[in-house]
XYZ file of C-alpha atoms in Angstrom:
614
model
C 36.155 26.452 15.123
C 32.694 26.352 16.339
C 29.680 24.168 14.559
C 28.239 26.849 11.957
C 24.629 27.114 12.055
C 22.772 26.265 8.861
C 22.776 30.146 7.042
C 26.648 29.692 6.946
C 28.627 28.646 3.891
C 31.083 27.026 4.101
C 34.456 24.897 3.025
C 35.298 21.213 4.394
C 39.110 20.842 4.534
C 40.974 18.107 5.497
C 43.756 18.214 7.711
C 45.927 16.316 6.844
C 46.150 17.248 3.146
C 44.957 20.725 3.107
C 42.565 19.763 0.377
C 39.053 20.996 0.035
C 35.967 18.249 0.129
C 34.041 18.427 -3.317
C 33.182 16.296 -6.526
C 34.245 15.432 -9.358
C 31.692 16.651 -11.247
C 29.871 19.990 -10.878
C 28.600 20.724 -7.331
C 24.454 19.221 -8.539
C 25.135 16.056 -9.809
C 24.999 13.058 -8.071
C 28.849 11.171 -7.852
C 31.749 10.120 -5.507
C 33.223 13.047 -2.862
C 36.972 13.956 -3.324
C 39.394 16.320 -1.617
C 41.032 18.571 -4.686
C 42.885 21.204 -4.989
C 41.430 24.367 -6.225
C 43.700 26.703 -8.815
C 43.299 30.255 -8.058
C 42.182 30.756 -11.880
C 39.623 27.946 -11.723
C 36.118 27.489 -10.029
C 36.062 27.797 -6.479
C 36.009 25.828 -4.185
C 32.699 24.170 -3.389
C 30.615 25.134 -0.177
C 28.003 23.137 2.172
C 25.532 23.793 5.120
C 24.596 22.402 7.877
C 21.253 21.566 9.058
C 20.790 20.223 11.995
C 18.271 17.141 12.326
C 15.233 17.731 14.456
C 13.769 16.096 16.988
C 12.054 12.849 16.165
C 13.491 12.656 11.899
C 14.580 8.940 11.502
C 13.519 7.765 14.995
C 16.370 8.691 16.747
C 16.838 9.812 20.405
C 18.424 13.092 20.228
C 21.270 12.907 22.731
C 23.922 14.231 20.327
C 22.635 16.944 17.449
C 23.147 15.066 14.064
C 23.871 17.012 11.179
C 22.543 16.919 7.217
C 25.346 18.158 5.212
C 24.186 19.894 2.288
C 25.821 21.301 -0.884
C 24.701 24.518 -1.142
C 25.161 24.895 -4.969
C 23.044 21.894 -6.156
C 21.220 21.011 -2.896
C 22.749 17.733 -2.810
C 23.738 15.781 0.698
C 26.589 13.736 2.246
C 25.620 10.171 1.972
C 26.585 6.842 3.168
C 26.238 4.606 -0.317
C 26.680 1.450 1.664
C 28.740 0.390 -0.915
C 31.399 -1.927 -0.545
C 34.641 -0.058 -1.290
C 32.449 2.314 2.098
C 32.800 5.351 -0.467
C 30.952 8.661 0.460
C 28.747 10.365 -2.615
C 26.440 13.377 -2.554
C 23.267 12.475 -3.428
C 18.917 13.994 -3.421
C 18.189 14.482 0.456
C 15.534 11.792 1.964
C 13.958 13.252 4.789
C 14.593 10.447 7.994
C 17.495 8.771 6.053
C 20.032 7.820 8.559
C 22.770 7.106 6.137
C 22.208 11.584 5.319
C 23.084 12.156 9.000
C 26.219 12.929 10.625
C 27.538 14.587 13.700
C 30.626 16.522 13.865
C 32.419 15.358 16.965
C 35.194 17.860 18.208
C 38.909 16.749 18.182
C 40.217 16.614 21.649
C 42.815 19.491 22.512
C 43.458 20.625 19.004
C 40.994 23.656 18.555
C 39.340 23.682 15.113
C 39.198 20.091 14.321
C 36.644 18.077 13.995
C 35.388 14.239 13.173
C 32.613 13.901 10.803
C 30.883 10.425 12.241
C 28.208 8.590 10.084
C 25.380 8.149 12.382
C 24.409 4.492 11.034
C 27.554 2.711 12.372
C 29.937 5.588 13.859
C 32.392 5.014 11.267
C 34.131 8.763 10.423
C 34.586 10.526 7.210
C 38.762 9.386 5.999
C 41.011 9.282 2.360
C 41.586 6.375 0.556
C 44.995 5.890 -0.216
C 46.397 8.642 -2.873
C 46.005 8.160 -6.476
C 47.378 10.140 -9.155
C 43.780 12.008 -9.086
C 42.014 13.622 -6.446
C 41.729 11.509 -3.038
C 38.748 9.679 -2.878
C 36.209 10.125 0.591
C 35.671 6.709 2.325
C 34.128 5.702 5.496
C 36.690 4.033 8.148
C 36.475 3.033 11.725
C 37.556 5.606 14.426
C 40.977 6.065 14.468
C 42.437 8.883 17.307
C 45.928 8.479 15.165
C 44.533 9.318 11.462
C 45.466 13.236 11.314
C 43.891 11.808 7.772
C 40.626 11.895 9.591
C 40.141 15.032 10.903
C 38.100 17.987 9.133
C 38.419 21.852 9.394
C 35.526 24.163 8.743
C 36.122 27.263 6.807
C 33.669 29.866 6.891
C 32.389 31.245 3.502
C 33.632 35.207 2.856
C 30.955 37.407 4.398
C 28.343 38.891 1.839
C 27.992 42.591 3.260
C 26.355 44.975 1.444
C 26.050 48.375 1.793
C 23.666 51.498 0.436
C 23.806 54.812 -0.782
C 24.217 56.782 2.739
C 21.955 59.788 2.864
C 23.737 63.184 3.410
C 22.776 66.415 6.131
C 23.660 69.720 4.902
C 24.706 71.801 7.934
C 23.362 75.351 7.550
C 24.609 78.210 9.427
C 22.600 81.087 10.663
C 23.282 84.211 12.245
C 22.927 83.313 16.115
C 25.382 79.951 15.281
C 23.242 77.215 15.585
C 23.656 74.231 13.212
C 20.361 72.889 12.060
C 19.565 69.237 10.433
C 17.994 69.477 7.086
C 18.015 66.586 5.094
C 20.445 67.374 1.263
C 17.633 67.316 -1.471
C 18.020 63.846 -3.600
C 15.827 62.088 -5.852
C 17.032 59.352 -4.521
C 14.982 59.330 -0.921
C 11.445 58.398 -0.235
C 10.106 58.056 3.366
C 8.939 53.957 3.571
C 8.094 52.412 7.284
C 10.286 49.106 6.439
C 13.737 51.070 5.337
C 17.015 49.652 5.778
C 19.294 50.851 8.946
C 21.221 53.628 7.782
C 22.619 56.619 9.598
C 23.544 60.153 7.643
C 26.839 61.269 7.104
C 29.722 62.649 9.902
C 28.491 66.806 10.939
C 30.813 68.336 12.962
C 28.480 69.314 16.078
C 31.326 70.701 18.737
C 35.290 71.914 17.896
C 35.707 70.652 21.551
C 36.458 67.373 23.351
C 38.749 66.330 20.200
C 42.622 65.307 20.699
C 43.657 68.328 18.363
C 45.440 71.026 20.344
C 42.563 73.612 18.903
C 40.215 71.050 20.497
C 41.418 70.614 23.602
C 44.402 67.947 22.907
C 42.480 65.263 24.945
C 44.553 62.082 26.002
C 42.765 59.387 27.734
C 45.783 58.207 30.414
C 43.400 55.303 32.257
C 40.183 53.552 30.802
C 37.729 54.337 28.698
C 33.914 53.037 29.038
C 33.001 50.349 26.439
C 31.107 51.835 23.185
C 27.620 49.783 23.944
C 28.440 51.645 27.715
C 27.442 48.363 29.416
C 26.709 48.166 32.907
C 30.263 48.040 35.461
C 32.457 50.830 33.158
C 34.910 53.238 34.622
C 36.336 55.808 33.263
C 40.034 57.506 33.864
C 41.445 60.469 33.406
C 41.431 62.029 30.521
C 38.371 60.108 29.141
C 35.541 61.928 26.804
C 31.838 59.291 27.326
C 28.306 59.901 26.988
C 25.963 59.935 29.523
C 22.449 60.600 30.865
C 23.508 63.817 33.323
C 19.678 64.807 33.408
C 16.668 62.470 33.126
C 16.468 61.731 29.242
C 19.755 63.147 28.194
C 22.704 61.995 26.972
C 25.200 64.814 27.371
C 29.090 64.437 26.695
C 31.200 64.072 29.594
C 35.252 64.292 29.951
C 37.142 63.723 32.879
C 40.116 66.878 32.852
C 42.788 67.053 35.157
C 42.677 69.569 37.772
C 39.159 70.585 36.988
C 37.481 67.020 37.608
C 33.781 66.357 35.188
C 33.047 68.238 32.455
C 30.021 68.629 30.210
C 28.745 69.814 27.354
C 24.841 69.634 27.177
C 22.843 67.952 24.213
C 20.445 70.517 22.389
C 18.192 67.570 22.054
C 18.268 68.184 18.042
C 21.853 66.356 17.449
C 24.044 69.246 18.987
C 25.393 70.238 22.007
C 26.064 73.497 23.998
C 29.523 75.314 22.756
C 30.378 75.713 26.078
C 32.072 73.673 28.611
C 31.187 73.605 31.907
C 32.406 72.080 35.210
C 29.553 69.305 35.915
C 31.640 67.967 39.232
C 35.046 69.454 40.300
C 37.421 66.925 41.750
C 38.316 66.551 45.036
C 41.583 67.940 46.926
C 43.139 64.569 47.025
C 41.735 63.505 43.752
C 44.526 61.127 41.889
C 45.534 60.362 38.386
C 44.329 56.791 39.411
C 40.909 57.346 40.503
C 38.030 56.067 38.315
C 34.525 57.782 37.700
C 31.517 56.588 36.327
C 27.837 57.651 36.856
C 25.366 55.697 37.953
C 21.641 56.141 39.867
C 22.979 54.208 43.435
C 19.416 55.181 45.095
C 17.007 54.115 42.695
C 15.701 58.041 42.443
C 15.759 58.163 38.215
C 19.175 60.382 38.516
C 22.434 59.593 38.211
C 24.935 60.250 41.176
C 29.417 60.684 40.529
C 30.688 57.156 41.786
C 34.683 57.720 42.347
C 37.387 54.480 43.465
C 39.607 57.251 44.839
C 42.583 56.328 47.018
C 40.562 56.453 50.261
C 37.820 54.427 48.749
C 34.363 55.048 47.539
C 32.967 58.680 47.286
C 29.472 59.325 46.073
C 28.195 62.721 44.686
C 24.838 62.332 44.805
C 22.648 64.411 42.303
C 19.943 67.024 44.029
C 16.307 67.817 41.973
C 18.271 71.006 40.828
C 20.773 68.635 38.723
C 23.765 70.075 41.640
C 26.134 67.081 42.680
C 26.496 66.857 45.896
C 29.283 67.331 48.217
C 31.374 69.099 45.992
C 34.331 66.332 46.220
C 32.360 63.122 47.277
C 31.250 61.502 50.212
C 33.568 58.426 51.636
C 30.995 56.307 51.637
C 33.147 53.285 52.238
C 37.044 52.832 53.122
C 37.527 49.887 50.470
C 37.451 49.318 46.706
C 39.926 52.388 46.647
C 43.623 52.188 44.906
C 45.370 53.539 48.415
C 46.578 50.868 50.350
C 44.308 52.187 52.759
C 41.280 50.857 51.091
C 42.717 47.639 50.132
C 44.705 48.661 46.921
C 42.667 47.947 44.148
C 44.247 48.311 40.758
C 42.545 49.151 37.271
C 44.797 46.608 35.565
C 44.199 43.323 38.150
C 40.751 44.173 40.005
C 37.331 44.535 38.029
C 34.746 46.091 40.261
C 30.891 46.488 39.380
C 28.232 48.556 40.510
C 25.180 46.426 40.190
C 21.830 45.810 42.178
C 22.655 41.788 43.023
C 19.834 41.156 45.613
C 16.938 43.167 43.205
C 16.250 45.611 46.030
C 16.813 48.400 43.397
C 19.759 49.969 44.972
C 23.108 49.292 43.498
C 25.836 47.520 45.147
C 29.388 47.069 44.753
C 31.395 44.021 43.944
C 34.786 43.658 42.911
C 37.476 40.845 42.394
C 40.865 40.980 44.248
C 43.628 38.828 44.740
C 41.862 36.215 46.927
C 38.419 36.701 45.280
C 35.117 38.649 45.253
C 33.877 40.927 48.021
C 30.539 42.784 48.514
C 28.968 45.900 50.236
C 25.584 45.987 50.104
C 23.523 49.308 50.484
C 20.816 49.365 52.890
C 17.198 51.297 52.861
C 19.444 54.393 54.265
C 21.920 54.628 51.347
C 24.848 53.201 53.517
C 27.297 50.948 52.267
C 28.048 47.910 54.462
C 31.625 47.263 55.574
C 33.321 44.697 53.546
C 34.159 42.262 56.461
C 37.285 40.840 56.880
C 37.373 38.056 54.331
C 36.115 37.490 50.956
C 32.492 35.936 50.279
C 33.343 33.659 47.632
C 37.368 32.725 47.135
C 36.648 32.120 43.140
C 37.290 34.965 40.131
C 40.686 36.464 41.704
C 44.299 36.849 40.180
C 45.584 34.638 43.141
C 46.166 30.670 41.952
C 44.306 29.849 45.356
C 40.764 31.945 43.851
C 41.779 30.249 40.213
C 44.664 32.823 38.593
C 41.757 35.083 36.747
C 43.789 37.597 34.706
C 41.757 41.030 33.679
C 43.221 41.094 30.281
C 42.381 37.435 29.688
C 39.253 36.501 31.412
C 36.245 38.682 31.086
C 34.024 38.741 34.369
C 30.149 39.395 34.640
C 27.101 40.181 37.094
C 24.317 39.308 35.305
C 20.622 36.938 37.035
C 20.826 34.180 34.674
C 17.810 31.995 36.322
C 15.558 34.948 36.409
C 14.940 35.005 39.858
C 16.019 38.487 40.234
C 19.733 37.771 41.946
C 22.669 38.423 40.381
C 25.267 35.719 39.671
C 28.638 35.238 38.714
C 29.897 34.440 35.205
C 33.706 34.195 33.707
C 35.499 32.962 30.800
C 38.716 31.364 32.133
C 41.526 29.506 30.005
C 39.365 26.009 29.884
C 36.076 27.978 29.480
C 32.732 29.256 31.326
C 32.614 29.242 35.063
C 29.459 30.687 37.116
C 28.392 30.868 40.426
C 24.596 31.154 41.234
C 23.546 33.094 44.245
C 20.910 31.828 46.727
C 17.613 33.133 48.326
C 20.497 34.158 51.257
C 22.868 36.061 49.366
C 25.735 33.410 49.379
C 26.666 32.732 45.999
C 27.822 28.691 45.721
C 31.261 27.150 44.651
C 31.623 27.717 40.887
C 30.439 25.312 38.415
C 32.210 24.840 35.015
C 29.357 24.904 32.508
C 30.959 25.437 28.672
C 33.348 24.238 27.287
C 34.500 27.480 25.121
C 34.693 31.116 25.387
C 38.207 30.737 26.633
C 41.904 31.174 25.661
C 42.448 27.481 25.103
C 39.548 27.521 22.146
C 41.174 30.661 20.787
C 39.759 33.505 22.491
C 43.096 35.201 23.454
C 42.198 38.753 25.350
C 39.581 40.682 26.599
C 40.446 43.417 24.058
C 40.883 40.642 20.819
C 37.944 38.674 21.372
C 35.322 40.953 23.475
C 32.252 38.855 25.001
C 29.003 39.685 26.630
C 25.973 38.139 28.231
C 22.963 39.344 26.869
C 19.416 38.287 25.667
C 19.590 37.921 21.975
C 15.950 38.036 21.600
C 14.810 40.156 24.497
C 12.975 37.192 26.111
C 13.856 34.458 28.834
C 17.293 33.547 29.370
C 20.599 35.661 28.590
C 22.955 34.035 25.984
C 27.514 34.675 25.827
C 28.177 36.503 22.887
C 31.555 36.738 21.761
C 33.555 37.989 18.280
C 35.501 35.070 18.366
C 38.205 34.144 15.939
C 35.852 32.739 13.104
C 33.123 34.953 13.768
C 30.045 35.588 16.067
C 29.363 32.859 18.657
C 26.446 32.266 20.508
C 25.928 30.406 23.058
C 22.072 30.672 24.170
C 21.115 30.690 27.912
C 19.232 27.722 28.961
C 17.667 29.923 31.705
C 19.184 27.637 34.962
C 22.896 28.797 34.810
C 23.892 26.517 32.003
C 24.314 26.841 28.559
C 23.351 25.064 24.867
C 26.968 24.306 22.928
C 28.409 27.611 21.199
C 27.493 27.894 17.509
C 29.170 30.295 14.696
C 26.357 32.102 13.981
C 27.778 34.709 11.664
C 31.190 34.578 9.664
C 32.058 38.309 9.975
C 33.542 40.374 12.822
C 35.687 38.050 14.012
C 39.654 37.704 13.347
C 39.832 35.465 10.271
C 37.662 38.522 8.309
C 39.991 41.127 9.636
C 38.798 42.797 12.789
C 41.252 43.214 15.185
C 41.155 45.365 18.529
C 43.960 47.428 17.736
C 41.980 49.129 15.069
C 38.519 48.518 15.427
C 35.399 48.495 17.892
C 32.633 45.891 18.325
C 29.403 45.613 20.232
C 26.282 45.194 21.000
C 23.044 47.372 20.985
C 19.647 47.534 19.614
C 20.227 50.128 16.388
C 16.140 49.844 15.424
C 14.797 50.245 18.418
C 12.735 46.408 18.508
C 14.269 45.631 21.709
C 16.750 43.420 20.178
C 20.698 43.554 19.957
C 22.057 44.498 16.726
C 25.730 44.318 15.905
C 27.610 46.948 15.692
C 31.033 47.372 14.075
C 33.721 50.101 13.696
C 35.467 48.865 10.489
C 38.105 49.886 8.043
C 35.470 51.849 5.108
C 33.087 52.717 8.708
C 30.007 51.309 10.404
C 28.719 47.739 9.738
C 25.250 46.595 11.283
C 24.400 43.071 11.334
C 20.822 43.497 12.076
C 18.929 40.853 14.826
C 16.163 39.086 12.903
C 14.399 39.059 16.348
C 15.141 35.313 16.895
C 18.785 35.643 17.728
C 19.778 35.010 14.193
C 21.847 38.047 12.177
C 21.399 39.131 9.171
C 24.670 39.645 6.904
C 26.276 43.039 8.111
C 25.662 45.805 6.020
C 27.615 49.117 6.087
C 25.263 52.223 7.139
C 27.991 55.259 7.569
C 31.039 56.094 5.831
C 32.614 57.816 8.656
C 34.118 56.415 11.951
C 36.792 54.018 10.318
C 39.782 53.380 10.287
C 40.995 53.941 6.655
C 41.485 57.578 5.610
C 38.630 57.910 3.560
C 36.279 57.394 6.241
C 37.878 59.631 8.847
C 41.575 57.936 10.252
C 39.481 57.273 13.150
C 42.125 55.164 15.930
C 40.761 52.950 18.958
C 43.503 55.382 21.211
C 42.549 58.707 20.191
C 38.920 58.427 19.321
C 36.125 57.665 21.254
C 33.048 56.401 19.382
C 29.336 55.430 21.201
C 26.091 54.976 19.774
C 23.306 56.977 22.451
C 20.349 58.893 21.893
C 20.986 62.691 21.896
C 17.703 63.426 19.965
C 14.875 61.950 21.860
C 13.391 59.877 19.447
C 13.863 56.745 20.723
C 17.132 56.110 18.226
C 20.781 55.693 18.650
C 23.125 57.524 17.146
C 26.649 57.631 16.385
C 28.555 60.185 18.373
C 32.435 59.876 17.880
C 35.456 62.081 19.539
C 37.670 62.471 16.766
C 40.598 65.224 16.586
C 38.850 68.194 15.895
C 36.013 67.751 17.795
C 32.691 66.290 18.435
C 30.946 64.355 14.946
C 27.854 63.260 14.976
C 25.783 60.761 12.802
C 22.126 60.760 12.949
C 20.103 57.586 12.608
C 17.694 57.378 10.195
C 16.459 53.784 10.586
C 12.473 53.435 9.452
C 12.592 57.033 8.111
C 14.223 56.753 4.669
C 15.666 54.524 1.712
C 17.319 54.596 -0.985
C 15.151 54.103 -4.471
């Protein structure tokens, strides 16, 4: 597991015994550290913090972060007595005292462990031989063959909390509109500092769902991610949001035979009860072809991207809102699933539709077998031929461009060094590779930068553990963030193509509390509209937000709608029937939920800075 940072509680176990670091004597006296067991009818078991040492406390040169470890009952640290029998006590903090400091060295190949190391004389944190009462802590020199000497960190239980969720009547009216009026409570009062909170479910549209009345939709390919990050396709049979117009966010489903779909947002929370054809497929259209909608000019509206089997065809979108030709232009004999453009499968070959040189017109990237190719658009629209080799042989499924595996090792496009160019990132089995890209375009031999992030610390699938690169405070550098198995971990961007060591900066989300991708969603996006990423979570009683404090730090996750999860009460909702995506349908600058459940369209609005609960 990773370092915690300092917010997080949590339990020291040994290894070797199984036993849980503590005193004797309640958690705020001063006395000698033990491992113990703890009875399930008895007091728990005690918890600590870590706070790192800044810069320049006890006159040390900071190479390696040292650690004070702090009892967060009583307030009391780890300390080296100096005593003869080397015992370790908890005792008052002294601010500079090197014999309070300690780094926490990882155990080589065995994920989760770690050293504790006195920063005085490097001696680590070990048992004195078994009594008939608890194991006494001692200090010992290093010893790589001690399983006796090696620590486990257990996060602390999360402490959500949740509020009263505020409740919509839906009124009907002759003509069959649906209107928003808030339910009548005592309980409300409009404040400009309220808590993020979203209203209950309304059931906006008896279309799109996978009931029979509502259409029976089946997704048969993939499905864009919830926080609809930048690179999604979407297959057949898949029901997304997305910006048709300028300033919209209208639903869109892919149907077989008839191609795009919509249903327009109202702008007030609703959309249109009819369904219209937005962009009919094409004559040779395939179940295998992927869609997604994207501006490629730079114009302000979107245009229909399709990988068909003949390769790329672009719809673009006219002033009118028409796309244009009806079944999409071959704009480039490549990225396509036929042979014939170089058979490129969903399940093996990621592609991207990104701007990498900053010119503001997309591009398109993807990884094959033998690694990543590129066709850049020029100032006429035209996509450049692919050439007849790969730019960089890096990031493919072939052992020759390092064995990357979709469902195993997340790739990304993303300018990390701010200089406008898109580079490469992945998370392979030993951890973080990227490849920067040059004032020419030619993006350099990969460099392994971070140790973590991959399958051999734990992070087993794409799917399991989902990552992203992404400013957690909306300025300089972007930062990984991934719902590992502990938790959140951050790693923050140093703003040159490297990266600070991961931390655990939140104990919920992750595996050990629960979440798993089989039955629920997790992402990122800014829920109050500061410009920072909040969490997001699709749980078993609904929706959790860990709110961004604006530094990058979380707040505890708190649960804002009782609707969208997975337990009955809250819906039933399941990650391979139901949609769910948080967009703005209203206009006001807030995200809502908007989930495709089996009858239909629900919607939940967001009430964030509007309303809380007395």
């Amino acid at each position: 597991m990773h370092v915690p940072t300092q917010e997080l509680k949590l339990q020291i176990v040994n290894a070797a015994t199984g036993k849980t670091l503590g005193t004797k004597a309640t958690p705020g006296t001063d006395g000698a550290l033990v491992v113990r067991d703890f009875p399930e009818n008895g007091p728990g078991p005690q918890q600590w913090q870590l706070t790192p040492v800044q810069p320049g406390q006890g006159g040390q040169a900071q190479e390696e972060q040292a650690y004070v470890i702090r009892n967060a009952a009583g307030g009391k640290v780890l300390d080296n007595s100096a005593a003869a029998d080397r015992g370790v006590r908890q005792w008052d903090a002294t601010v500079g005292r090197k014999g309070q400091q300690w780094h926490v060295v990882p155990v080589a190949g065995e994920a989760g462990l770690y050293f504790i190391e006195g920063v005085t004389d490097g001696a680590v944190l070990d048992l004195a031989d078994p009594g008939p009462d608890d194991t006494r802590v001692i200090l010992r020199a290093y010893d790589e063959n001690a399983a006796s000497q090696r620590w486990r960190f257990v996060t602390a239980e999360p402490e959500r909390t949740s509020d009263p969720v505020l409740r919509w009547g839906a009124l009907s009216h002759w003509n069959g509109r649906r209107s928003w009026r808030l339910a009548r409570s005592t309980a409300l009062r409009p404040t400009p500092d309220a808590t993020p909170s979203f209203s209950d479910m309304l059931l906006v549209l008896t279309r799109f769902g996978s009931d029979q009345d509502a259409g029976g939709w089946k997704s048969d390919g993939p499905s864009p991610s919830p926080g609809g990050q930048s690179g999604w396709w979407a297959g057949l049979g898949a029901r997304f949001l997305a910006a048709t117009r300028a300033g919209r966010a209208d639903i869109v489903g892919l149907k077989p035979a008839k191609g795009a779909v919509t249903s327009s947002s109202e702008g007030d929370g609703t959309f249109e009860d009819a369904e219209r054809i937005l962009h009919p497929a094409a004559s040779s259209a395939s179940p295998a072809d992927l869609w997604t909608l994207v501006d490629t000019t730079g114009d302000g509206r979107p245009d229909v991207v399709v990988l068909a089997t003949d390769g790329v065809r672009v719809s673009a979108q006219d002033e009118a809102g028409v796309f244009t030709p009806a079944g999409g232009k071959l704009v480039l004999k490549a990225f396509g699933h036929g042979q014939q453009a170089g058979g490129w499968l969903a399940d093996k070959h990621p592609r991207f539709l990104i701007d990498t040189t900053g010119d503001g017109r997309v591009d398109i990237v993807g990884c094959h077998d033998d690694g990543v190719w590129i066709s850049l658009q020029d100032e006429d629209g035209k996509f450049a031929p692919i050439g007849g080799e790969s730019v960089l042989k890096a990031f493919g499924r072939a052992e020759k461009a390092g064995g990357w595996l979709a469902d195993k090792h997340p790739r990304f496009l993303i300018d990390t060094t701010g200089d406008g160019r898109v580079d490469i990132v992945g998370c392979h089995d030993d951890g973080v590779w990227i490849s920067l890209q040059d004032e020419d375009g030619t993006f350099a031999e990969p460099l392994y930068v971070l140790d973590d992030f991959g399958t051999d610390q734990g992070w087993t699938s794409v799917k399991e553990h989902p990552r992203s690169l992404i400013s957690t405070t909306n300025v300089g550098a972007v930062d990984i963030v991934g719902f590992g198995p502990q938790g959140v971990v951050v790693a923050r961007g140093r703003g040159d193509g490297t990266f600070e060591p991961s931390k655990l900066i939140l104990n919920d989300f992750g595996h050990a509390q629960g979440w798993t991708a089989t039955k629920h969603l997790r992402f990122l996006t800014d829920v109050t509209g500061d410009g920072t990423p909040d969490i997001v979570g699709f749980g078993d009683e609904g929706v959790w937000v860990s709110h961004n404090r604006g530094d990058g730090r979380f707040d505890q996750a708190q649960l804002v709608c009782r609707g969208f999860g997975h337990n009955d009460d809250a819906g039933a909702w399941r990650v391979d029937r139901h949609p769910r995506f948080l967009a703005d349908i209203t206009g006001d600058g807030r995200v809502d939920i908007i989930g495709f459940g089996g009858p239909g369209v629900y919607v939940a609005r967001n009430l964030y800075r509007r309303f809380r609960t007395r």
